[in-house]
Amino acid sequence: MTGRDLRHRVEYVFLRIVAGMCRVLPEGLADRAGAALGWVVARVGRPRWAVVRDHLRRAFPEADERWRSDIGRRCYAHLGAEAVAVFRLAGTGRREVRERTRVTGLELVEGAVREGRGVILLSAHLGNWEVGGAALVARGFPIDVVVARQRNELFDRYLTRSRERLGFGIIPRSEGRRGVLAALKAGRLAGILGDQDARRAGVFVDFFGHPASTARGPAVLALRSGALVVTLFAVRLPGWRPRYHVYLQALDDEAVKRGTGGGRGGRAARVAAMTQAFTTRIEEYVRRYPDQYFWLHKRWKTPPPQAREGGAAGPAGPPA
């Protein structure tokens, strides 16, 4: 057994212990414990704190440092609470998921399904994206989600089982294009997270005033399949017990047309315009719920081409 294998086993055992405690404790206590642990991590361990602070400065340059620090710590607390929520919900039934979620815009999905049109659900690392998808599964809509494989294989299998218990079908990211098209053809909804750095393969769009490399895949697949693109954000509501408002909105066709010069642009222009429209939608929600966004991800890690070539200055990547 290698050192990495041993570390992965220890991590997995710790995960199972925490997950078991989350299910045994009363819900309110488990939720507060998760949030408290996240808050302590933000104060003591502070993993990627430099990244969080850098991103908040970029996104909210007009805010004072005290406000940004508070939002950063609340981000960690939110992650702790939502981890507990996922642990608990993975073992519950659809009725309980429905009771914990309120959905706005469900008629968009219902109408597309009646018409036999595919639906791509585009979400982001905001609120609780797992619960957002589960809310639709619990209301009778089959969803296949594109997921990245975790380095810890034990954790990866555990996470896959948890998602399957919530009712999701799993599409490995390495098979994303084929899997999404197959899901749409089979009458299933396809769920994709579209707010991660896509390195040099991405298209650069504006996010909080800075160019951010963003995956082309969702837009390419939507154009190829003719599927309706619906954004999904599951926002945590105030209160002692975890409750969520799930917002479903169709991507703005007019915004896409404006981005292509009235619809006259070619395929690359349409992909870029659709990606920008989705990214703008994310920014709108992040501005409304900044403490519920995953600021730990290096969203601006990849500099735009002109910055790499030594031309016009672009934002430097956050600390490694």
Short mmCIF file of C-alpha atoms in Angstrom, two decimals:
data_model
loop_
_atom_site.label_atom_id
_atom_site.label_comp_id
_atom_site.label_asym_id
_atom_site.label_seq_id
_atom_site.Cartn_x
_atom_site.Cartn_y
_atom_site.Cartn_z
CA MET A 1 0.00 0.00 0.00
CA THR A 2 1.43 3.35 -1.02
CA GLY A 3 1.40 6.49 1.11
CA ARG A 4 -1.28 7.94 -1.15
CA ASP A 5 -3.47 4.84 -0.75
CA LEU A 6 -3.16 5.06 3.02
CA ARG A 7 -4.04 8.76 2.99
CA HIS A 8 -7.07 8.07 0.82
CA ARG A 9 -8.25 5.34 3.19
CA VAL A 10 -7.87 7.61 6.20
CA GLU A 11 -9.76 10.38 4.39
CA TYR A 12 -12.53 7.96 3.46
CA VAL A 13 -12.89 6.59 7.02
CA PHE A 14 -13.04 10.14 8.36
CA LEU A 15 -15.69 10.98 5.73
CA ARG A 16 -17.84 8.01 6.71
CA ILE A 17 -17.61 8.90 10.40
CA VAL A 18 -18.64 12.50 9.69
CA ALA A 19 -21.46 11.37 7.39
CA GLY A 20 -22.74 8.95 10.04
CA MET A 21 -22.70 11.65 12.70
CA CYS A 22 -24.57 14.01 10.38
CA ARG A 23 -27.38 11.47 10.03
CA VAL A 24 -27.56 10.59 13.73
CA LEU A 25 -27.61 14.13 15.12
CA PRO A 26 -30.84 16.14 15.11
CA GLU A 27 -31.10 18.04 11.86
CA GLY A 28 -30.80 21.52 13.30
CA LEU A 29 -27.80 20.58 15.42
CA ALA A 30 -26.05 18.84 12.51
CA ASP A 31 -26.65 21.84 10.27
CA ARG A 32 -25.23 24.30 12.82
CA ALA A 33 -22.29 21.99 13.51
CA GLY A 34 -21.43 21.91 9.81
CA ALA A 35 -21.61 25.68 9.56
CA ALA A 36 -19.55 26.10 12.74
CA LEU A 37 -16.88 23.73 11.41
CA GLY A 38 -16.71 25.72 8.17
CA TRP A 39 -16.36 28.94 10.15
CA VAL A 40 -13.54 27.47 12.25
CA VAL A 41 -11.75 26.29 9.11
CA ALA A 42 -12.00 29.82 7.72
CA ARG A 43 -10.49 31.21 10.92
CA VAL A 44 -7.83 28.56 11.63
CA GLY A 45 -6.93 26.31 8.71
CA ARG A 46 -7.85 28.86 6.04
CA PRO A 47 -7.36 26.62 2.98
CA ARG A 48 -7.16 28.76 -0.18
CA TRP A 49 -7.90 31.88 1.83
CA ALA A 50 -5.61 33.88 -0.44
CA VAL A 51 -7.65 32.73 -3.45
CA VAL A 52 -10.93 33.64 -1.75
CA ARG A 53 -9.71 37.12 -0.82
CA ASP A 54 -8.24 37.72 -4.28
CA HIS A 55 -11.48 36.72 -5.99
CA LEU A 56 -13.63 38.85 -3.72
CA ARG A 57 -11.40 41.86 -4.40
CA ARG A 58 -11.81 41.33 -8.14
CA ALA A 59 -15.56 40.81 -7.94
CA PHE A 60 -16.32 43.56 -5.41
CA PRO A 61 -13.56 46.20 -5.66
CA GLU A 62 -15.93 48.84 -4.32
CA ALA A 63 -16.57 46.94 -1.06
CA ASP A 64 -14.43 47.42 2.02
CA GLU A 65 -12.01 44.72 3.18
CA ARG A 66 -14.00 43.95 6.31
CA TRP A 67 -17.11 43.14 4.25
CA ARG A 68 -15.12 40.94 1.88
CA SER A 69 -13.50 39.04 4.76
CA ASP A 70 -16.90 38.45 6.33
CA ILE A 71 -18.31 37.13 3.04
CA GLY A 72 -15.29 34.85 2.69
CA ARG A 73 -15.77 33.33 6.14
CA ARG A 74 -19.49 32.93 5.54
CA CYS A 75 -18.64 31.10 2.31
CA TYR A 76 -16.75 28.45 4.32
CA ALA A 77 -19.60 28.20 6.82
CA HIS A 78 -22.06 27.76 3.96
CA LEU A 79 -19.97 24.95 2.49
CA GLY A 80 -19.88 23.18 5.84
CA ALA A 81 -23.64 23.39 6.26
CA GLU A 82 -24.34 22.25 2.71
CA ALA A 83 -22.02 19.26 3.03
CA VAL A 84 -24.12 18.15 5.99
CA ALA A 85 -27.31 18.74 4.00
CA VAL A 86 -26.13 16.51 1.16
CA PHE A 87 -25.05 13.76 3.58
CA ARG A 88 -28.50 13.79 5.15
CA LEU A 89 -30.58 14.14 1.98
CA ALA A 90 -28.81 11.27 0.22
CA GLY A 91 -30.63 8.87 2.53
CA THR A 92 -34.08 10.49 2.32
CA GLY A 93 -37.02 9.96 -0.01
CA ARG A 94 -38.40 12.17 -2.75
CA ARG A 95 -41.22 13.43 -0.56
CA GLU A 96 -38.79 14.93 1.92
CA VAL A 97 -36.79 16.55 -0.88
CA ARG A 98 -40.00 18.12 -2.23
CA GLU A 99 -40.90 19.42 1.21
CA ARG A 100 -37.52 21.14 1.53
CA THR A 101 -37.58 22.83 -1.87
CA ARG A 102 -39.68 25.44 -3.63
CA VAL A 103 -39.29 25.65 -7.40
CA THR A 104 -39.93 28.70 -9.57
CA GLY A 105 -40.04 28.23 -13.34
CA LEU A 106 -40.92 24.55 -13.39
CA GLU A 107 -43.35 25.20 -16.25
CA LEU A 108 -40.36 25.82 -18.55
CA VAL A 109 -39.16 22.26 -18.10
CA GLU A 110 -42.67 20.82 -18.21
CA GLY A 111 -43.38 22.60 -21.50
CA ALA A 112 -40.15 21.44 -23.12
CA VAL A 113 -40.78 17.85 -22.03
CA ARG A 114 -44.33 17.93 -23.46
CA GLU A 115 -42.95 19.18 -26.77
CA GLY A 116 -40.34 16.43 -26.83
CA ARG A 117 -37.55 18.97 -26.69
CA GLY A 118 -34.40 18.25 -24.75
CA VAL A 119 -33.42 20.35 -21.75
CA ILE A 120 -29.91 21.23 -20.63
CA LEU A 121 -29.81 22.42 -17.03
CA LEU A 122 -26.87 24.77 -16.55
CA SER A 123 -25.89 25.45 -12.98
CA ALA A 124 -22.96 26.83 -11.00
CA HIS A 125 -21.23 26.34 -7.68
CA LEU A 126 -23.79 28.50 -5.93
CA GLY A 127 -26.17 27.57 -3.13
CA ASN A 128 -26.58 23.79 -3.25
CA TRP A 129 -26.49 22.58 -6.84
CA GLU A 130 -26.97 18.93 -5.77
CA VAL A 131 -30.21 19.77 -3.98
CA GLY A 132 -31.36 21.85 -6.97
CA GLY A 133 -31.13 18.87 -9.29
CA ALA A 134 -32.65 16.55 -6.68
CA ALA A 135 -35.65 18.89 -6.42
CA LEU A 136 -36.47 18.20 -10.07
CA VAL A 137 -35.83 14.46 -9.77
CA ALA A 138 -38.21 14.40 -6.81
CA ARG A 139 -40.85 16.00 -9.05
CA GLY A 140 -40.56 13.28 -11.66
CA PHE A 141 -37.91 14.59 -14.07
CA PRO A 142 -35.06 12.16 -14.82
CA ILE A 143 -31.67 13.89 -14.84
CA ASP A 144 -28.23 12.77 -15.88
CA VAL A 145 -25.44 14.96 -14.53
CA VAL A 146 -21.91 15.48 -15.82
CA VAL A 147 -19.44 14.97 -12.98
CA ALA A 148 -15.67 15.11 -12.57
CA ARG A 149 -13.90 12.10 -11.14
CA GLN A 150 -12.38 12.59 -7.68
CA ARG A 151 -8.73 11.74 -7.08
CA ASN A 152 -9.63 9.63 -4.06
CA GLU A 153 -11.33 6.61 -5.65
CA LEU A 154 -13.02 5.61 -2.39
CA PHE A 155 -14.51 9.08 -2.03
CA ASP A 156 -15.43 9.07 -5.72
CA ARG A 157 -17.43 5.84 -5.35
CA TYR A 158 -19.10 7.15 -2.20
CA LEU A 159 -20.07 10.39 -3.93
CA THR A 160 -21.42 8.48 -6.93
CA ARG A 161 -23.58 6.27 -4.69
CA SER A 162 -24.88 9.36 -2.86
CA ARG A 163 -25.85 11.02 -6.14
CA GLU A 164 -27.51 7.87 -7.37
CA ARG A 165 -29.53 7.67 -4.15
CA LEU A 166 -30.70 11.22 -4.86
CA GLY A 167 -31.92 9.90 -8.22
CA PHE A 168 -29.24 11.15 -10.62
CA GLY A 169 -27.81 9.29 -13.56
CA ILE A 170 -24.05 9.82 -13.81
CA ILE A 171 -22.11 10.99 -16.87
CA PRO A 172 -18.31 11.04 -16.36
CA ARG A 173 -16.82 14.31 -17.60
CA SER A 174 -14.55 12.35 -19.94
CA GLU A 175 -17.70 11.13 -21.71
CA GLY A 176 -19.58 14.41 -21.38
CA ARG A 177 -20.44 15.18 -25.00
CA ARG A 178 -21.60 11.69 -25.90
CA GLY A 179 -23.36 11.21 -22.55
CA VAL A 180 -25.29 14.49 -22.73
CA LEU A 181 -26.48 13.85 -26.29
CA ALA A 182 -27.53 10.31 -25.33
CA ALA A 183 -29.45 11.59 -22.30
CA LEU A 184 -31.28 14.21 -24.37
CA LYS A 185 -32.14 11.64 -27.03
CA ALA A 186 -33.56 9.36 -24.33
CA GLY A 187 -35.82 12.15 -23.03
CA ARG A 188 -33.76 12.82 -19.91
CA LEU A 189 -32.59 16.20 -18.67
CA ALA A 190 -28.85 16.84 -18.74
CA GLY A 191 -27.24 18.75 -15.87
CA ILE A 192 -23.94 20.60 -16.28
CA LEU A 193 -21.93 22.90 -14.01
CA GLY A 194 -20.54 25.66 -16.21
CA ASP A 195 -18.56 28.02 -14.00
CA GLN A 196 -15.13 26.44 -13.77
CA ASP A 197 -11.88 27.55 -15.36
CA ALA A 198 -11.56 25.72 -18.69
CA ARG A 199 -7.88 26.50 -19.23
CA ARG A 200 -6.77 27.33 -22.76
CA ALA A 201 -9.54 25.23 -24.33
CA GLY A 202 -12.22 27.59 -23.04
CA VAL A 203 -13.80 30.67 -24.50
CA PHE A 204 -13.04 33.89 -22.62
CA VAL A 205 -16.12 35.75 -21.42
CA ASP A 206 -16.66 38.58 -18.97
CA PHE A 207 -17.20 37.63 -15.32
CA PHE A 208 -17.30 40.53 -12.86
CA GLY A 209 -15.44 42.67 -15.37
CA HIS A 210 -12.57 40.22 -15.93
CA PRO A 211 -12.06 37.71 -18.76
CA ALA A 212 -12.63 34.17 -17.50
CA SER A 213 -11.91 30.97 -19.42
CA THR A 214 -15.21 29.10 -19.61
CA ALA A 215 -16.11 25.71 -21.10
CA ARG A 216 -17.59 25.78 -24.59
CA GLY A 217 -19.26 22.41 -24.14
CA PRO A 218 -22.70 23.46 -22.83
CA ALA A 219 -23.21 25.96 -25.66
CA VAL A 220 -21.86 23.56 -28.32
CA LEU A 221 -24.15 20.78 -27.11
CA ALA A 222 -27.17 23.08 -26.93
CA LEU A 223 -26.64 24.29 -30.51
CA ARG A 224 -26.01 20.79 -31.79
CA SER A 225 -29.05 19.24 -30.08
CA GLY A 226 -31.50 22.15 -30.23
CA ALA A 227 -32.16 21.65 -26.51
CA LEU A 228 -33.70 24.34 -24.35
CA VAL A 229 -31.06 25.81 -22.02
CA VAL A 230 -32.38 26.46 -18.53
CA THR A 231 -30.28 27.88 -15.71
CA LEU A 232 -30.77 26.31 -12.28
CA PHE A 233 -29.80 27.87 -8.96
CA ALA A 234 -30.81 26.38 -5.61
CA VAL A 235 -30.45 29.13 -3.01
CA ARG A 236 -30.41 28.38 0.70
CA LEU A 237 -33.22 30.18 2.55
CA PRO A 238 -32.81 31.73 6.02
CA GLY A 239 -33.89 29.59 8.95
CA TRP A 240 -32.84 26.91 11.37
CA ARG A 241 -33.65 24.01 9.06
CA PRO A 242 -32.21 23.75 5.51
CA ARG A 243 -34.76 24.91 2.94
CA TYR A 244 -34.14 26.00 -0.64
CA HIS A 245 -35.65 28.10 -3.39
CA VAL A 246 -34.81 26.63 -6.79
CA TYR A 247 -34.85 29.18 -9.62
CA LEU A 248 -35.27 27.95 -13.21
CA GLN A 249 -34.88 30.44 -16.04
CA ALA A 250 -34.49 29.97 -19.78
CA LEU A 251 -31.36 31.47 -21.25
CA ASP A 252 -32.13 34.84 -22.80
CA ASP A 253 -32.34 34.35 -26.58
CA GLU A 254 -32.22 38.10 -27.14
CA ALA A 255 -28.96 38.38 -25.23
CA VAL A 256 -27.49 35.62 -27.39
CA LYS A 257 -28.66 37.36 -30.57
CA ARG A 258 -27.19 40.69 -29.45
CA GLY A 259 -23.91 38.94 -28.79
CA THR A 260 -23.79 37.70 -32.39
CA GLY A 261 -24.73 40.99 -34.04
CA GLY A 262 -28.41 40.22 -34.29
CA GLY A 263 -27.92 36.52 -34.96
CA ARG A 264 -25.69 37.04 -38.01
CA GLY A 265 -22.52 35.60 -36.45
CA GLY A 266 -21.13 32.17 -37.16
CA ARG A 267 -21.04 29.15 -34.90
CA ALA A 268 -18.09 30.37 -32.84
CA ALA A 269 -19.86 33.68 -32.23
CA ARG A 270 -23.03 31.89 -31.15
CA VAL A 271 -21.07 29.69 -28.75
CA ALA A 272 -19.34 32.72 -27.25
CA ALA A 273 -22.59 34.68 -26.95
CA MET A 274 -24.43 31.82 -25.28
CA THR A 275 -21.54 31.25 -22.87
CA GLN A 276 -21.50 34.97 -22.03
CA ALA A 277 -25.25 35.00 -21.42
CA PHE A 278 -24.97 32.11 -18.98
CA THR A 279 -21.96 33.61 -17.21
CA THR A 280 -23.79 36.94 -16.86
CA ARG A 281 -26.71 35.07 -15.28
CA ILE A 282 -24.33 33.48 -12.78
CA GLU A 283 -22.90 36.87 -11.89
CA GLU A 284 -26.39 38.24 -11.23
CA TYR A 285 -27.06 35.50 -8.69
CA VAL A 286 -23.63 35.71 -7.10
CA ARG A 287 -24.17 39.44 -6.53
CA ARG A 288 -27.43 38.61 -4.77
CA TYR A 289 -25.99 35.73 -2.70
CA PRO A 290 -22.21 36.29 -2.49
CA ASP A 291 -21.77 34.17 0.64
CA GLN A 292 -23.29 31.16 -1.12
CA TYR A 293 -20.75 31.07 -3.96
CA PHE A 294 -17.74 28.74 -4.08
CA TRP A 295 -15.00 31.36 -4.02
CA LEU A 296 -12.31 28.74 -3.39
CA HIS A 297 -12.20 27.74 -7.06
CA LYS A 298 -9.49 29.53 -9.11
CA ARG A 299 -11.97 31.04 -11.53
CA TRP A 300 -9.48 33.40 -13.20
CA LYS A 301 -6.56 30.97 -13.19
CA THR A 302 -6.02 31.05 -16.97
CA PRO A 303 -4.97 34.43 -18.37
CA PRO A 304 -6.49 35.53 -21.70
CA PRO A 305 -4.40 35.10 -24.88
CA GLN A 306 -3.32 38.75 -25.07
CA ALA A 307 -1.93 38.57 -21.52
CA ARG A 308 0.01 35.38 -22.30
CA GLU A 309 1.44 36.98 -25.44
CA GLY A 310 2.56 40.06 -23.52
CA GLY A 311 -0.03 42.35 -25.12
CA ALA A 312 -2.90 44.07 -23.37
CA ALA A 313 -2.82 43.49 -19.67
CA GLY A 314 -5.23 40.94 -18.30
CA PRO A 315 -5.85 39.96 -14.69
CA ALA A 316 -3.13 37.85 -13.16
CA GLY A 317 -4.15 34.48 -11.83
CA PRO A 318 -4.74 34.07 -8.10
CA PRO A 319 -2.00 32.65 -5.94
CA ALA A 320 -1.29 28.97 -6.52
#
